[in-house]
């Protein structure tokens, strides 16, 4: 078993234990172990096989986990996981994703009312059977009904970053089969959509049954739903479905193009082909010729995507663009934008330290930025309104800025800006006085409270903040948490117009749970000339690794490096925000 596969097993154990309300330390031990194993460069099998070494020498691996790793390496399964899975029906886990339910309530709903799916939960709430349970009430029932709308989405659509962990493990597992020559994940995952309905795996193999057997043996597979000559579908323990298609090499590019989608993009590609007497299918591009009253199809392309697009007179499109939005207009003009990449990013302008709710010091965050090749950062802890996070008042903030100055003087390769993430108060106005904000290099305005206000009220608050001359950027402009919390009811068109008028920047928050602005509004910002800043909002040094998720979303919005402010060299960025 590979490290990724072992890590996936421990992740599942942690999920299931959490559901059972097991000791949180135990849950964390598995989660932590999974993370450490996932990051390990050396195969666990090699360490275990070396008589001179012990698995327990690894950080995060105690005696218990070491034994379980040994079992997994020897047998490929873990009796504990099998047992846990037997105790908990797959559908019940999804109940705990409903806001207001949680693992404990999910267990009660299952035990007392036999509920094991979202549909059953909805029915029970509507029939008012839930309010009678101990620890529930009419109010809880109402909350659950509201949360169900969110969770019904969440139950079927997984966040991209979560899907990626599955994808990494799956690809590594499949690479173990020598008959597999080419391997790609297609579908919405390849297009970088913020959530994924199911995974679409495409394989070119010399031995189809061997490839399918390998697929079925992926440790996360819970059930094989269908297996045919070229197609197979499985459901993973997490509930995620994976479709496999095995195709010959001469069709691999065509199938990849077809199954990457989007459907709307493909409809246009096929339409264009038809006009040229061609047919595009998942098997290839064919020339259609009428011969003796019959039409004959001749294969002309299909090995690679480039070949397929070229055959119909189109450029190869980065998958993130394939949504039938602007890409065909760009192609007609002969100018696809060169999408921003992670390597283009030079600064990170939103991060927290131990001064508020971060876990690391200013120095540690700057060192982490240096290690990631960044050349500037802004330290932006919370302001005092966020009392839960020990937000800073003017005095504490000024003291922190002296520290920032000191760190900045000692750092000759990373510039450190004195910043603040200042709350926009519920009643309107900024949480810190203008004379304090005036001393900052970089001011972020954020809404954290009063998210349920009316559209009028919340929009006005934000517009007022954007009028403040000290404010540089609006953070996470809609406040949504994917699958968890709806965006607040803000009129983004007015916000964008104000950003143009007052020359403010808008954030694309790279946290995989946030990712707002979304792709459509990133594209709107580009049209309006509003610079986007992609920030990690890191609360610890590892939190800086999420930058790439933000970059992916920006690419879906069609943004180039020029559209993203923090791709600029520091001096230019500083100029943009009105600094000297
Ligand atoms: P998802 O799974 O909901 O996140 O979104 P996709 O885009 O991955 O959709 P999926 O898994 O249903 O299908 C993968 C791709 O296969 C899709 O983007 C285009 C192609 N495809 C699937 N079904 C059809 C169809 O009925 N007609 C056409 N033209 N293409 C299809
Ligand atoms: Ca899919
Ligand atoms: Ca699919
Ligand atoms: Zn923040």
Coordinates of C-alpha atoms and ligand atoms in Angstrom, one line a residue:
X1 CA 0.0 0.0 0.0
X2 CA 1.2 3.5 -0.8
X3 CA 1.5 6.3 1.8
X4 CA -1.5 8.1 0.2
X5 CA -3.7 5.0 0.5
X6 CA -2.8 4.5 4.1
X7 CA -3.4 8.2 4.8
X8 CA -6.8 7.9 3.2
X9 CA -7.7 4.9 5.5
X10 CA -6.8 7.0 8.5
X11 CA -8.8 9.9 7.3
X12 CA -11.9 7.7 7.0
X13 CA -11.3 6.3 10.4
X14 CA -11.2 9.8 11.8
X15 CA -14.4 10.7 10.1
X16 CA -16.2 7.7 11.4
X17 CA -14.9 8.1 14.9
X18 CA -15.9 11.7 14.9
X19 CA -19.4 10.7 13.9
X20 CA -19.5 8.3 16.8
X21 CA -18.5 11.1 19.2
X22 CA -15.3 9.3 20.1
X23 CA -12.6 11.0 22.2
X24 CA -11.6 14.1 20.2
X25 CA -7.9 13.4 20.9
X26 CA -8.3 10.0 19.3
X27 CA -9.9 11.6 16.3
X28 CA -7.2 14.1 16.0
X29 CA -4.5 11.4 16.4
X30 CA -5.8 9.7 13.2
X31 CA -6.3 13.0 11.3
X32 CA -2.8 14.2 12.3
X33 CA -1.3 10.8 11.4
X34 CA -3.0 10.9 8.0
X35 CA -1.6 14.4 7.3
X36 CA 1.9 13.5 8.3
X37 CA 1.8 10.3 6.3
X38 CA 0.5 12.2 3.3
X39 CA 3.4 14.6 3.5
X40 CA 6.1 11.9 4.0
X41 CA 8.5 11.6 1.1
X42 CA 9.7 8.1 2.0
X43 CA 7.4 5.0 1.6
X44 CA 6.2 3.7 4.9
X45 CA 6.8 0.2 3.5
X46 CA 10.5 0.9 3.2
X47 CA 10.7 2.2 6.8
X48 CA 8.7 -0.7 8.1
X49 CA 10.9 -3.1 6.1
X50 CA 14.1 -1.8 7.5
X51 CA 15.0 -3.8 10.6
X52 CA 17.1 -0.9 12.0
X53 CA 14.2 1.5 12.0
X54 CA 10.8 2.0 13.7
X55 CA 7.6 3.6 12.4
X56 CA 7.2 5.3 15.8
X57 CA 10.3 7.4 15.0
X58 CA 8.1 9.4 12.6
X59 CA 6.4 12.5 14.0
X60 CA 2.7 12.0 14.7
X61 CA 3.0 8.2 14.6
X62 CA 2.5 6.6 18.0
X63 CA 2.5 2.9 18.9
X64 CA -1.2 2.4 18.0
X65 CA -0.9 4.0 14.5
X66 CA 2.4 2.1 13.9
X67 CA 0.6 -1.2 14.6
X68 CA -2.2 -0.2 12.2
X69 CA 0.2 0.8 9.5
X70 CA 1.9 -2.6 9.9
X71 CA -1.5 -4.4 9.5
X72 CA -2.3 -2.3 6.4
X73 CA 1.1 -3.0 4.8
X74 CA 0.7 -6.8 5.6
X75 CA -3.0 -7.3 4.6
X76 CA -4.1 -4.2 2.7
X77 CA -7.1 -3.7 5.0
X78 CA -7.8 -2.5 8.5
X79 CA -10.3 -4.5 10.5
X80 CA -11.1 -1.4 12.6
X81 CA -12.3 0.5 9.5
X82 CA -14.4 -2.4 8.3
X83 CA -16.0 -2.6 11.7
X84 CA -16.7 1.1 11.8
X85 CA -18.2 1.1 8.4
X86 CA -20.5 -1.8 9.4
X87 CA -21.7 0.2 12.3
X88 CA -22.6 3.3 10.4
X89 CA -24.7 3.3 7.2
X90 CA -23.1 5.4 4.5
X91 CA -26.1 7.9 4.3
X92 CA -26.0 8.7 8.0
X93 CA -22.6 10.5 7.7
X94 CA -24.1 13.0 5.3
X95 CA -26.7 13.9 8.0
X96 CA -23.9 15.4 10.1
X97 CA -23.1 17.8 7.3
X98 CA -26.4 19.6 7.7
X99 CA -25.8 22.9 9.6
X100 CA -27.3 22.5 13.0
X101 CA -27.1 18.8 13.1
X102 CA -23.5 17.7 13.8
X103 CA -22.3 14.1 14.6
X104 CA -24.2 13.7 17.9
X105 CA -27.6 14.8 16.6
X106 CA -27.1 12.7 13.5
X107 CA -26.5 9.7 15.6
X108 CA -29.7 10.4 17.6
X109 CA -31.7 10.9 14.4
X110 CA -30.5 7.6 13.1
X111 CA -31.0 5.7 16.4
X112 CA -34.4 7.2 17.4
X113 CA -36.1 7.7 14.1
X114 CA -34.1 5.4 11.8
X115 CA -33.2 8.3 9.5
X116 CA -30.3 7.6 7.2
X117 CA -30.6 10.0 4.3
X118 CA -31.2 13.7 3.7
X119 CA -34.6 12.9 2.1
X120 CA -35.8 11.0 5.2
X121 CA -34.6 13.9 7.4
X122 CA -36.5 16.4 5.4
X123 CA -39.7 14.2 5.6
X124 CA -39.3 13.8 9.3
X125 CA -38.9 17.6 9.9
X126 CA -41.8 18.4 7.7
X127 CA -44.0 15.9 9.6
X128 CA -42.7 17.5 12.8
X129 CA -41.4 14.2 14.2
X130 CA -38.0 15.6 15.0
X131 CA -39.0 18.2 17.6
X132 CA -40.1 15.5 20.0
X133 CA -36.6 14.1 20.3
X134 CA -34.6 14.8 23.4
X135 CA -32.3 17.8 22.7
X136 CA -34.3 18.9 19.7
X137 CA -37.2 21.3 19.5
X138 CA -39.4 23.2 17.1
X139 CA -36.6 25.7 16.6
X140 CA -34.0 23.0 15.8
X141 CA -36.4 21.5 13.3
X142 CA -36.7 24.8 11.6
X143 CA -32.9 25.3 11.5
X144 CA -32.5 21.8 10.1
X145 CA -35.0 22.5 7.3
X146 CA -33.1 25.7 6.4
X147 CA -29.7 23.8 6.5
X148 CA -31.1 21.0 4.4
X149 CA -31.1 23.2 1.3
X150 CA -27.4 23.8 1.8
X151 CA -26.6 20.2 2.7
X152 CA -28.5 18.6 -0.2
X153 CA -26.1 20.4 -2.4
X154 CA -23.2 19.5 -0.1
X155 CA -24.2 15.9 0.0
X156 CA -23.7 15.5 -3.7
X157 CA -21.0 18.1 -4.5
X158 CA -17.6 17.9 -2.8
X159 CA -15.3 20.9 -2.5
X160 CA -12.5 20.8 -5.1
X161 CA -9.7 20.7 -2.5
X162 CA -11.3 17.7 -0.8
X163 CA -11.8 16.0 -4.1
X164 CA -8.1 16.6 -4.9
X165 CA -7.0 14.4 -2.0
X166 CA -9.1 11.6 -3.4
X167 CA -7.7 12.2 -6.9
X168 CA -4.1 12.1 -5.7
X169 CA -4.6 8.8 -3.9
X170 CA -6.6 7.3 -6.8
X171 CA -4.1 8.3 -9.5
X172 CA -1.2 6.9 -7.4
X173 CA -3.1 3.7 -6.9
X174 CA -3.9 3.3 -10.6
X175 CA -0.3 4.0 -11.6
X176 CA 0.5 0.7 -9.9
X177 CA -1.0 -1.2 -12.8
X178 CA 1.5 -1.6 -15.6
X179 CA -1.2 -2.1 -18.3
X180 CA -2.3 1.5 -17.8
X181 CA -0.5 3.7 -20.4
X182 CA -2.3 7.1 -19.9
X183 CA -4.4 8.3 -17.0
X184 CA -6.3 11.6 -16.5
X185 CA -9.1 12.9 -14.4
X186 CA -11.6 14.7 -16.7
X187 CA -14.9 16.4 -15.8
X188 CA -15.5 19.3 -13.5
X189 CA -12.4 18.5 -11.5
X190 CA -10.2 19.1 -14.5
X191 CA -12.1 22.3 -15.2
X192 CA -11.3 23.4 -11.6
X193 CA -15.0 24.0 -10.6
X194 CA -15.3 25.0 -6.9
X195 CA -17.3 21.9 -6.2
X196 CA -17.3 18.4 -7.8
X197 CA -20.4 16.2 -8.5
X198 CA -18.5 13.1 -9.4
X199 CA -15.1 12.2 -10.6
X200 CA -14.5 11.1 -14.2
X201 CA -11.4 8.9 -14.6
X202 CA -10.1 8.2 -18.1
X203 CA -7.6 5.4 -18.8
X204 CA -5.8 4.1 -21.9
X205 CA -4.8 0.5 -21.1
X206 CA -3.5 -2.5 -23.0
X207 CA -5.5 -4.8 -20.7
X208 CA -9.0 -3.4 -19.9
X209 CA -10.0 -6.0 -17.3
X210 CA -6.7 -5.5 -15.4
X211 CA -7.3 -1.7 -15.4
X212 CA -10.9 -2.3 -14.1
X213 CA -9.7 -4.7 -11.4
X214 CA -7.2 -2.2 -10.2
X215 CA -9.9 0.4 -10.1
X216 CA -12.2 -1.8 -8.0
X217 CA -9.3 -2.5 -5.6
X218 CA -8.9 1.2 -4.7
X219 CA -9.0 1.0 -0.9
X220 CA -11.6 3.8 -0.6
X221 CA -14.1 1.9 -2.8
X222 CA -17.2 0.9 -0.9
X223 CA -19.3 -0.5 -3.7
X224 CA -19.1 -1.2 -7.4
X225 CA -22.3 0.2 -8.9
X226 CA -21.7 -1.0 -12.5
X227 CA -19.1 -2.7 -14.6
X228 CA -19.3 -3.1 -18.4
X229 CA -16.9 -3.5 -21.3
X230 CA -15.4 0.0 -21.2
X231 CA -17.2 1.7 -18.3
X232 CA -17.3 1.2 -14.6
X233 CA -18.7 3.2 -11.7
X234 CA -17.9 2.9 -8.1
X235 CA -19.0 4.6 -4.9
X236 CA -16.4 5.6 -2.4
X237 CA -16.9 5.4 1.4
X238 CA -17.1 9.2 1.4
X239 CA -20.2 8.9 -0.9
X240 CA -18.3 10.3 -3.9
X241 CA -19.0 8.5 -7.1
X242 CA -16.2 7.8 -9.6
X243 CA -16.8 6.9 -13.3
X244 CA -14.1 5.1 -15.2
X245 CA -13.8 4.9 -18.9
X246 CA -11.2 2.8 -20.7
X247 CA -10.4 3.9 -24.3
X248 CA -7.9 3.0 -26.9
X249 CA -4.9 5.3 -27.5
X250 CA -6.2 6.7 -30.8
X251 CA -9.3 7.9 -28.9
X252 CA -7.7 9.1 -25.7
X253 CA -7.6 12.8 -26.7
X254 CA -11.1 12.8 -28.0
X255 CA -12.4 11.1 -24.9
X256 CA -10.5 13.5 -22.7
X257 CA -12.0 16.4 -24.6
X258 CA -15.5 14.9 -24.4
X259 CA -15.4 14.0 -20.7
X260 CA -13.8 17.2 -19.6
X261 CA -16.8 19.1 -20.8
X262 CA -18.4 21.3 -20.0
X263 CA -21.5 20.0 -21.8
X264 CA -22.2 23.5 -23.1
X265 CA -18.6 23.9 -24.4
X266 CA -18.8 20.6 -26.2
X267 CA -22.2 21.5 -27.8
X268 CA -20.5 24.4 -29.5
X269 CA -17.4 22.4 -30.6
X270 CA -19.7 19.7 -32.1
X271 CA -21.8 22.4 -33.9
X272 CA -18.7 23.9 -35.5
X273 CA -17.5 20.5 -36.6
X274 CA -20.8 19.8 -38.2
X275 CA -20.6 23.0 -40.3
X276 CA -17.3 21.7 -41.6
X277 CA -18.6 18.3 -42.6
X278 CA -16.9 16.7 -39.5
X279 CA -18.2 14.8 -36.5
X280 CA -16.7 14.9 -33.1
X281 CA -17.4 12.2 -30.6
X282 CA -15.7 10.6 -27.6
X283 CA -14.0 8.3 -30.1
X284 CA -12.4 10.9 -32.4
X285 CA -13.0 13.4 -35.1
X286 CA -14.4 11.9 -38.3
X287 CA -14.8 13.3 -41.8
X288 CA -18.3 12.5 -43.2
X289 CA -18.3 11.8 -46.9
X290 CA -21.3 10.8 -49.0
X291 CA -20.2 7.8 -51.1
X292 CA -22.7 6.1 -53.4
X293 CA -25.7 7.4 -51.5
X294 CA -24.2 6.2 -48.2
X295 CA -22.3 8.4 -45.8
X296 CA -18.9 7.2 -44.8
X297 CA -17.0 8.2 -41.7
X298 CA -13.2 8.5 -41.8
X299 CA -11.2 8.9 -38.6
X300 CA -8.9 12.0 -38.8
X301 CA -7.9 12.8 -35.2
X302 CA -8.3 11.8 -31.6
X303 CA -4.9 10.9 -30.0
X304 CA -4.5 14.2 -28.2
X305 CA -6.8 17.1 -27.3
X306 CA -4.6 19.4 -29.3
X307 CA -5.2 17.2 -32.4
X308 CA -9.0 17.2 -31.8
X309 CA -9.3 21.0 -31.5
X310 CA -6.9 21.6 -34.4
X311 CA -9.0 19.3 -36.6
X312 CA -12.1 21.6 -36.1
X313 CA -10.0 24.8 -36.4
X314 CA -9.9 25.7 -32.8
X315 CA -7.0 26.3 -30.4
X316 CA -6.5 24.1 -27.4
X317 CA -8.4 25.7 -24.5
X318 CA -7.2 25.4 -20.9
X319 CA -9.9 23.3 -19.2
X320 CA -10.8 26.1 -16.7
X321 CA -12.0 28.1 -19.7
X322 CA -14.4 25.5 -21.1
X323 CA -17.7 26.8 -19.9
X324 CA -19.1 28.4 -23.1
X325 CA -18.6 31.9 -21.7
X326 CA -16.0 33.9 -23.5
X327 CA -13.6 31.2 -24.8
X328 CA -15.0 31.0 -28.4
X329 CA -15.0 34.8 -28.8
X330 CA -11.3 34.8 -27.6
X331 CA -10.5 32.1 -30.1
X332 CA -12.2 34.0 -32.9
X333 CA -10.1 37.0 -32.1
X334 CA -7.0 34.8 -32.1
X335 CA -6.2 35.7 -28.5
X336 CA -6.9 33.4 -25.6
X337 CA -5.8 35.1 -22.4
X338 CA -2.7 33.6 -20.8
X339 CA -4.2 32.6 -17.4
X340 CA -2.5 33.5 -14.2
X341 CA -0.4 30.8 -12.6
X342 CA 0.9 30.1 -9.0
X343 CA 4.4 31.1 -10.1
X344 CA 3.1 34.6 -11.0
X345 CA 2.1 35.3 -7.5
X346 CA 4.6 37.5 -5.6
X347 CA 2.7 38.7 -2.5
X348 CA 0.2 37.5 0.1
X349 CA -1.8 40.4 1.6
X350 CA -4.0 38.8 4.1
X351 CA -2.7 36.8 7.1
X352 CA -3.1 36.4 10.8
X353 CA -0.6 36.0 13.7
X354 CA -0.8 35.1 17.4
X355 CA -1.8 38.7 18.0
X356 CA -5.4 37.7 17.1
X357 CA -6.5 34.2 16.0
X358 CA -3.4 33.1 14.2
X359 CA -1.2 30.4 15.5
X360 CA 2.2 31.6 14.4
X361 CA 4.4 34.7 15.0
X362 CA 5.1 37.5 12.5
X363 CA 8.6 36.2 12.0
X364 CA 7.3 32.7 11.3
X365 CA 4.7 33.9 8.8
X366 CA 7.4 36.0 7.0
X367 CA 9.7 33.0 6.9
X368 CA 6.9 30.9 5.5
X369 CA 6.4 33.5 2.8
X370 CA 10.1 33.5 2.0
X371 CA 10.1 29.7 1.7
X372 CA 7.2 30.0 -0.8
X373 CA 9.2 32.4 -2.9
X374 CA 7.1 35.5 -2.1
X375 CA 8.6 38.9 -2.0
X376 CA 6.0 40.8 0.1
X377 CA 3.3 40.2 2.6
X378 CA 1.0 42.2 4.8
X379 CA 0.3 41.3 8.4
X380 CA -3.5 41.7 8.9
X381 CA -4.8 40.6 12.2
X382 CA -8.4 41.2 13.2
X383 CA -9.7 44.5 14.7
X384 CA -11.3 44.7 18.2
X385 CA -14.9 44.0 17.2
X386 CA -13.8 40.4 16.6
X387 CA -13.4 39.9 20.4
X388 CA -13.6 36.1 20.0
X389 CA -10.4 36.3 18.1
X390 CA -8.8 38.9 20.5
X391 CA -9.0 41.6 17.8
X392 CA -6.6 44.5 18.2
X393 CA -7.5 48.0 19.4
X394 CA -5.5 51.1 18.3
X395 CA -2.9 50.7 21.0
X396 CA -2.2 47.1 20.5
X397 CA -2.2 47.5 16.8
X398 CA 0.4 50.3 17.0
X399 CA 2.6 48.2 19.2
X400 CA 2.3 45.3 16.7
X401 CA 3.3 47.7 13.9
X402 CA 6.5 48.5 15.8
X403 CA 7.2 44.8 15.8
X404 CA 6.4 44.6 12.1
X405 CA 8.8 47.4 11.4
X406 CA 11.5 45.6 13.2
X407 CA 10.9 42.3 11.4
X408 CA 10.8 44.3 8.1
X409 CA 14.2 45.8 8.8
X410 CA 15.7 42.4 9.4
X411 CA 14.2 40.9 6.3
X412 CA 15.9 42.1 3.1
X413 CA 14.1 39.8 0.7
X414 CA 10.5 39.9 1.9
X415 CA 8.9 43.3 2.4
X416 CA 6.4 43.3 5.3
X417 CA 3.5 45.7 5.3
X418 CA 1.8 47.0 8.4
X419 CA -1.8 46.0 7.8
X420 CA -5.1 45.4 9.5
X421 CA -8.2 43.4 8.7
X422 CA -10.7 46.0 10.0
X423 CA -14.3 45.0 10.6
X424 CA -17.1 46.9 9.0
X425 CA -19.4 47.5 12.0
X426 CA -23.0 46.2 12.0
X427 CA -24.3 49.8 12.3
X428 CA -21.9 51.0 9.6
X429 CA -18.5 52.6 9.9
X430 CA -15.1 51.1 10.5
X431 CA -14.1 49.4 13.7
X432 CA -10.9 51.6 14.1
X433 CA -10.6 55.4 14.0
X434 CA -9.3 57.0 10.9
X435 CA -6.1 58.3 12.6
X436 CA -5.1 54.7 13.3
X437 CA -6.1 53.5 9.8
X438 CA -4.1 56.4 8.3
X439 CA -0.9 55.0 9.8
X440 CA -1.4 51.6 8.1
X441 CA 0.4 50.5 4.9
X442 CA -2.6 48.3 3.9
X443 CA -6.2 48.3 5.2
X444 CA -8.6 45.4 4.5
X445 CA -12.3 45.9 5.2
X446 CA -14.3 42.9 6.2
X447 CA -17.8 42.0 7.1
X448 CA -17.9 39.4 9.9
X449 CA -21.0 40.5 11.9
X450 CA -24.5 41.3 10.8
X451 CA -24.4 38.9 7.9
X452 CA -28.2 38.4 8.0
X453 CA -29.0 42.1 7.4
X454 CA -31.2 43.1 4.5
X455 CA -29.7 43.6 1.1
X456 CA -30.0 47.4 1.4
X457 CA -28.4 47.5 4.8
X458 CA -25.4 45.3 4.1
X459 CA -24.7 46.8 0.7
X460 CA -24.8 50.3 2.2
X461 CA -22.3 49.3 4.9
X462 CA -19.9 48.0 2.4
X463 CA -20.3 51.0 0.1
X464 CA -19.5 53.3 3.0
X465 CA -16.4 51.3 3.8
X466 CA -15.2 51.6 0.2
X467 CA -15.6 55.4 0.4
X468 CA -13.2 55.5 3.3
X469 CA -9.9 56.8 1.8
X470 CA -7.8 54.5 4.1
X471 CA -9.4 51.3 3.0
X472 CA -7.5 49.5 0.2
X473 CA -9.4 46.2 -0.3
X474 CA -12.6 44.4 0.5
X475 CA -12.0 40.9 1.8
X476 CA -14.1 37.8 1.0
X477 CA -16.8 40.0 -0.6
X478 CA -19.8 37.7 -0.1
X479 CA -18.9 35.8 3.1
X480 CA -20.1 32.5 1.7
X481 CA -18.7 29.2 3.0
X482 CA -19.1 26.6 0.3
X483 CA -21.6 24.0 1.4
X484 CA -21.9 25.6 4.8
X485 CA -23.1 29.2 4.6
X486 CA -24.9 31.1 1.9
X487 CA -23.4 34.4 0.7
X488 CA -24.8 37.4 2.5
X489 CA -27.4 39.3 0.5
X490 CA -25.1 41.9 -1.0
X491 CA -25.6 43.8 -4.3
X492 CA -22.2 42.9 -5.8
X493 CA -22.8 45.0 -8.9
X494 CA -23.1 48.1 -6.8
X495 CA -20.0 47.1 -4.7
X496 CA -18.1 46.7 -8.0
X497 CA -19.2 50.0 -9.3
X498 CA -18.0 51.6 -6.0
X499 CA -14.7 49.7 -6.3
X500 CA -14.2 51.3 -9.7
X501 CA -15.1 54.7 -8.5
X502 CA -12.9 54.7 -5.4
X503 CA -10.1 52.7 -7.0
X504 CA -10.3 49.8 -4.5
X505 CA -9.1 46.3 -4.9
X506 CA -11.3 43.2 -4.3
X507 CA -10.1 40.0 -2.8
X508 CA -10.3 36.5 -4.1
X509 CA -9.9 34.6 -0.8
X510 CA -8.0 31.4 -1.6
X511 CA -9.3 29.4 1.4
X512 CA -11.0 26.4 -0.3
X513 CA -14.1 26.9 1.8
X514 CA -14.5 30.5 0.7
X515 CA -13.2 31.1 -2.8
X516 CA -15.1 34.4 -3.2
X517 CA -15.2 36.3 -5.4
X518 CA -16.4 33.4 -7.5
X519 CA -15.4 32.8 -11.1
X520 CA -18.3 34.8 -12.6
X521 CA -17.6 37.9 -10.5
X522 CA -13.8 37.6 -11.1
X523 CA -14.6 37.8 -14.8
X524 CA -16.8 40.9 -14.1
X525 CA -14.0 42.5 -12.1
X526 CA -11.7 41.9 -15.1
X527 CA -14.2 43.6 -17.5
X528 CA -14.5 46.6 -15.1
X529 CA -10.7 46.8 -14.6
X530 CA -10.9 46.2 -10.8
X531 CA -7.6 44.6 -9.7
X532 CA -8.1 41.3 -7.9
X533 CA -5.9 40.3 -5.0
X534 CA -5.6 36.5 -4.3
X535 CA -4.9 36.0 -0.6
X536 CA -4.6 33.0 1.6
X537 CA -6.0 34.5 4.8
X538 CA -3.6 32.1 6.5
X539 CA -4.0 31.6 10.2
X540 CA -0.8 29.5 10.5
X541 CA 2.2 29.0 8.3
X542 CA 0.8 25.9 6.5
X543 CA -2.3 28.0 5.7
X544 CA -0.2 29.7 3.0
X545 CA -0.4 26.6 0.9
X546 CA -4.0 27.3 -0.2
X547 CA -2.8 30.0 -2.6
X548 CA -3.1 27.6 -5.6
X549 CA -6.9 27.1 -4.9
X550 CA -7.4 30.8 -5.3
X551 CA -5.3 30.8 -8.5
X552 CA -7.4 28.1 -9.9
X553 CA -10.6 30.1 -9.3
X554 CA -9.0 33.1 -10.8
X555 CA -8.2 31.1 -13.9
X556 CA -11.8 30.1 -14.2
X557 CA -12.6 33.8 -14.2
X558 CA -10.3 34.2 -17.1
X559 CA -7.8 36.3 -15.2
X560 CA -4.3 36.9 -16.4
X561 CA -1.3 37.9 -14.3
X562 CA -2.1 41.6 -15.2
X563 CA -5.6 41.3 -13.7
X564 CA -4.2 40.1 -10.4
X565 CA -2.6 42.9 -8.3
X566 CA -0.3 40.6 -6.2
X567 CA 1.6 39.4 -9.3
X568 CA 3.2 42.8 -9.5
X569 CA 6.7 43.5 -8.2
X570 CA 6.5 45.1 -4.8
X571 CA 7.3 48.7 -6.0
X572 CA 4.5 48.5 -8.5
X573 CA 2.1 47.0 -6.0
X574 CA 2.9 49.7 -3.6
X575 CA 2.3 52.4 -6.2
X576 CA -1.1 50.8 -7.0
X577 CA -2.2 51.2 -3.4
X578 CA -1.0 54.7 -3.2
X579 CA 2.1 54.1 -1.1
X580 CA 5.4 55.9 -1.7
Ligands
LIG1 P1 -20.1 17.4 -12.1 O1 -19.7 15.9 -12.1 O2 -21.5 17.6 -11.9 O3 -19.3 18.2 -11.2 O4 -19.8 18.0 -13.6 P2 -19.1 17.3 -14.8 O5 -18.9 18.4 -15.8 O6 -17.9 16.5 -14.4 O7 -20.3 16.4 -15.5 P3 -20.4 14.9 -15.6 O8 -19.6 14.1 -14.6 O9 -21.9 14.6 -15.7 O10 -19.9 14.6 -17.1 C1 -18.5 14.8 -17.4 C2 -18.4 15.4 -18.8 O11 -18.9 14.4 -19.7 C3 -19.3 16.6 -19.0 O12 -18.7 17.8 -18.6 C4 -19.5 16.5 -20.5 C5 -19.6 15.1 -20.8 N1 -20.9 14.6 -20.8 C6 -21.5 13.8 -19.9 N2 -22.8 13.5 -20.3 C7 -23.0 14.1 -21.4 C8 -24.1 14.3 -22.3 O13 -25.2 13.7 -22.1 N3 -23.9 15.0 -23.4 C9 -22.7 15.6 -23.7 N4 -22.6 16.3 -24.7 N5 -21.7 15.5 -22.9 C10 -21.8 14.8 -21.8
LIG2 CA1 -18.0 14.8 -13.0
LIG3 CA1 -19.5 11.6 -14.3
LIG4 ZN1 -8.8 37.3 7.8

